[in-house]
CSV table of C-alpha atoms in Angstrom, one decimal:
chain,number,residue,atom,x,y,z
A,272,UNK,CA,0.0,0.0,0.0
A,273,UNK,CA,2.1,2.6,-1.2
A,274,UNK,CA,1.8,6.5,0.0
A,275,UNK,CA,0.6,8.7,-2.8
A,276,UNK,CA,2.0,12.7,-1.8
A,277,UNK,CA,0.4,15.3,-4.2
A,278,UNK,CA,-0.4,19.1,-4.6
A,279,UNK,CA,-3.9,19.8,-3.9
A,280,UNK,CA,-6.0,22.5,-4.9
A,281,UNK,CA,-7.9,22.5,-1.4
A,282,UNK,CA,-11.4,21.9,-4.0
A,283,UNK,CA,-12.0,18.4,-2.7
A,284,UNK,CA,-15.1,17.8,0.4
A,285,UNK,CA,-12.5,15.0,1.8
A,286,UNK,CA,-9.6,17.7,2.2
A,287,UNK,CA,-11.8,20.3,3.5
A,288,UNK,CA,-13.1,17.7,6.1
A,289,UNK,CA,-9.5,16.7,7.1
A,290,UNK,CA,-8.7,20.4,7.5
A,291,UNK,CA,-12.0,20.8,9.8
A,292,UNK,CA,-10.5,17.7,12.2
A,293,UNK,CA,-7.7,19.1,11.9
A,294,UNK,CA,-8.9,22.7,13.1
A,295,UNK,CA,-11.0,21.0,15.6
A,296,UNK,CA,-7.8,18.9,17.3
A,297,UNK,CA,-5.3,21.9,17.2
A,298,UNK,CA,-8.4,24.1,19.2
A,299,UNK,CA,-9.3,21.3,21.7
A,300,UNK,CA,-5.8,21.2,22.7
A,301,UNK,CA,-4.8,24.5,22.9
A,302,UNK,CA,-6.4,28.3,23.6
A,303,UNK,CA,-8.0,29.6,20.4
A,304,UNK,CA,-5.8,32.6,20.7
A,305,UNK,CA,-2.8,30.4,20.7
A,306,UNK,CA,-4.1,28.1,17.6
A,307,UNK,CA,-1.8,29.2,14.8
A,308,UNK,CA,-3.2,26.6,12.1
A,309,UNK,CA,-4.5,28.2,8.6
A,310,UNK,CA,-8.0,27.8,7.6
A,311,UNK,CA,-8.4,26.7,4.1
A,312,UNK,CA,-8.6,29.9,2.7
A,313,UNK,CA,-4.9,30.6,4.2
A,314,UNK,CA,-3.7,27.4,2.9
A,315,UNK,CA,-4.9,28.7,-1.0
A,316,UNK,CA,-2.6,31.6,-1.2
A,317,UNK,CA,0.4,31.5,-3.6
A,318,UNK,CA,3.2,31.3,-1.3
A,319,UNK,CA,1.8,27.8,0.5
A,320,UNK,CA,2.2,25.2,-1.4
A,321,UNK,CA,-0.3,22.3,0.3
A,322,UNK,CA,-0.1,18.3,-0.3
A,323,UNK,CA,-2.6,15.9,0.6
A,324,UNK,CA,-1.4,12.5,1.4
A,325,UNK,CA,-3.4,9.3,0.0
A,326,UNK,CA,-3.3,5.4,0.3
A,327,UNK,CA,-5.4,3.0,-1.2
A,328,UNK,CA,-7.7,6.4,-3.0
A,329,UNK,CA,-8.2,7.2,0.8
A,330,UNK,CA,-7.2,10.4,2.1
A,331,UNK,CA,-4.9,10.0,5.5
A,332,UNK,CA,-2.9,13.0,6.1
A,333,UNK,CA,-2.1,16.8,4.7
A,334,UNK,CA,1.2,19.2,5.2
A,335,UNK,CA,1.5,22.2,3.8
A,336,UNK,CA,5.0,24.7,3.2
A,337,UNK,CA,4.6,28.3,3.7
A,338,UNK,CA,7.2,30.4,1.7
A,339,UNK,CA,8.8,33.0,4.1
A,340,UNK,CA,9.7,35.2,0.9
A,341,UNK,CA,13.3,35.5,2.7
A,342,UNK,CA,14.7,32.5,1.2
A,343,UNK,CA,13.3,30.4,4.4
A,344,UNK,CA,9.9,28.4,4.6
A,345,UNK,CA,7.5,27.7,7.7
A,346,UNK,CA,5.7,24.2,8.1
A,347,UNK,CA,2.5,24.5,8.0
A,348,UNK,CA,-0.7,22.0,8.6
A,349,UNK,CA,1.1,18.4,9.4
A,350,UNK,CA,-2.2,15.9,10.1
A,351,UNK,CA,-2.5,12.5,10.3
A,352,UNK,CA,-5.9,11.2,10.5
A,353,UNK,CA,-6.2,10.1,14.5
A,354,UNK,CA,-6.4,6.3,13.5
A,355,UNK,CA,-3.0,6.3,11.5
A,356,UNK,CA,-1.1,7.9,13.8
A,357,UNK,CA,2.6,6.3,14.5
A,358,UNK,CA,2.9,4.2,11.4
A,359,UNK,CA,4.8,6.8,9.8
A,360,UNK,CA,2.6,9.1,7.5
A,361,UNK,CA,4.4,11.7,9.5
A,362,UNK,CA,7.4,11.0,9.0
A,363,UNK,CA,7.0,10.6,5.5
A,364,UNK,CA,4.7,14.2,5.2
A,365,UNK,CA,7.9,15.7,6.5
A,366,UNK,CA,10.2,14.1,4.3
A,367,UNK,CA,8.5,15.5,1.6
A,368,UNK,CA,8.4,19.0,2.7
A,369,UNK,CA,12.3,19.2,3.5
A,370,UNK,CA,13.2,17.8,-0.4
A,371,UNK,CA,11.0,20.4,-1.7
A,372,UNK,CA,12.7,23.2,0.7
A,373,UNK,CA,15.8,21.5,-0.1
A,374,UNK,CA,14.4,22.0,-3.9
A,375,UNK,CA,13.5,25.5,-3.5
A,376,UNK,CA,17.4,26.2,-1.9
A,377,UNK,CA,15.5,27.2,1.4
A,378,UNK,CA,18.6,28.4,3.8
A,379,UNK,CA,16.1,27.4,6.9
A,380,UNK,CA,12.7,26.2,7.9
A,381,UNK,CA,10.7,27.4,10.5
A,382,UNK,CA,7.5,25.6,12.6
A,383,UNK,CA,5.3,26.4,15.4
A,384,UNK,CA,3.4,23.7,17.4
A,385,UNK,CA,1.8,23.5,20.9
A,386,UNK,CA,3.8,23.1,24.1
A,387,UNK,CA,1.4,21.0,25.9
A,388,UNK,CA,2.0,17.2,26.4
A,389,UNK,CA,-0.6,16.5,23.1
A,390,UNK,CA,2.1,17.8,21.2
A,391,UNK,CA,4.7,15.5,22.4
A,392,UNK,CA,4.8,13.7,19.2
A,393,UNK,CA,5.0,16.0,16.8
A,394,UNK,CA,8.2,17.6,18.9
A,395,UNK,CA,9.5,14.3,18.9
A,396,UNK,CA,9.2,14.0,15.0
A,397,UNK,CA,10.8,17.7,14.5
A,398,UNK,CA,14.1,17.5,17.2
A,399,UNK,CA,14.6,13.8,15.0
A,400,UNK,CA,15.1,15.5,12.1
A,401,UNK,CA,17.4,18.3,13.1
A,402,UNK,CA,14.9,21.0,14.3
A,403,UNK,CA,15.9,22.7,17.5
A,404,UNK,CA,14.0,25.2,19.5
A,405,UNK,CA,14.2,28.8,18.8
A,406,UNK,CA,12.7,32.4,19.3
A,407,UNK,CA,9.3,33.1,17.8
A,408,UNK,CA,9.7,34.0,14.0
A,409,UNK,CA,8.1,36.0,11.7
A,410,UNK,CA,4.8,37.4,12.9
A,411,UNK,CA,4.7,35.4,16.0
A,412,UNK,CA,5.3,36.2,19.5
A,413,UNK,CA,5.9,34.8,22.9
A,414,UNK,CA,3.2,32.1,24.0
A,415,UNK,CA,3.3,30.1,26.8
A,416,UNK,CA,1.0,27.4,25.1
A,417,UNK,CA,3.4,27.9,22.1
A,418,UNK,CA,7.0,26.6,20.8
A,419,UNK,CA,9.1,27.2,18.3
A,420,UNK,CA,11.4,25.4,16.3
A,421,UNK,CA,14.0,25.9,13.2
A,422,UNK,CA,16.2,24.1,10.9
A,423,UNK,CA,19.4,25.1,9.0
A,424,UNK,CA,19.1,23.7,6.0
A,425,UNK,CA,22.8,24.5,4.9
A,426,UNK,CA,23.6,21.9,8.0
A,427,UNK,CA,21.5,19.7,7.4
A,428,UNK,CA,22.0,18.5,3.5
C-alpha cells in the first residue's frame, strides 16, 4: 500500500473535512488565541504550497510549506488522520516537505506547534530530524501554550 504525496487544490469535500478535524484537534488542545493553524482559505494563497497525502484512493494526512519570501519556509498544517497515527505518514509528510525546501534552496525552515503534552509527538518527529527550538519567528510572539522550532538547511543536507 504505497503513499501517494500530491499538490492539492484545497477543491475536494474530503480535504476540507481533514482540514476541519484538523482545526478542531489543534483548538481542543490548545487556547483559540494560541491556535496558529491556517484555515483553508490561508492554505490557498500563492506562497503555501499544500499536499494531501493518499493510500489506497483514501485520504490519511495533509502538510503544507509556507514560503517566508526570505529565502526560508515555515511548516504548515502536518495531520495524520487520528487512526493512523505512529505508522509513519508523518514522518514521511515531513520528508516531503524538506526535499522540496531542499528543492527551493530554502537556507532554513521554520515551525510552530503547541507546548502542551498533546504535542509530544509532533516535537519528537521535528528534534529527529534536526529542528531545535528557537525564538518566535516571523509574525509570531511569545506564547506560553506555544513553541518554536527551526532548521538550518545548509547543515543539514
Amino acid at each position: 500500500m504505497p503513499l501517494e504525496i500530491r499538490i492539492d487544490d484545497l477543491g475536494g469535500a474530503e480535504v476540507a473535512d481533514l482540514l476541519t478535524a484538523h482545526a478542531d484537534l489543534m483548538l481542543s488542545l490548545s487556547p483559540p488565541g494560541s491556535c496558529h493553524f491556517l484555515p483553508l482559505q490561508g492554505l490557498k494563497v500563492p506562497e503555501v504550497t499544500f499536499w494531501s497525502m493518499w493510500q489506497d484512493e483514501a485520504l490519511i494526512g495533509c502538510g503544507a510549506l509556507k514560503d517566508l519570501g526570505d529565502g526560508t519556509g515555515e511548516i504548515k498544517s502536518m495531520h495524520a488522520r487520528q487512526h493512523l497515527r505512529g505508522k509513519g505518514h508523518g514522518r514521511a509528510m515531513l520528508e516531503h516537505i524538506l526535499a522540496e525546501a531542499r528543492a527551493r534552496g530554502y537556507t532554513a525552515l521554520y515551525l510552530e506547534t503547541g507546548s502542551m503534552d498533546g504535542f509530544i509527538p509532533a516535537r519528537r518527529l521535528y528534534e529527529a530530524y534536526g529542528f531545535t527550538y528557537c525564538e518566535p519567528f516571523g509574525s509570531y510572539v511569545e506564547d506560553p501554550h506555544s513553541v518554536f522550532m527551526s532548521l538550518d538547511m545548509q547543515a543539514a543536507a
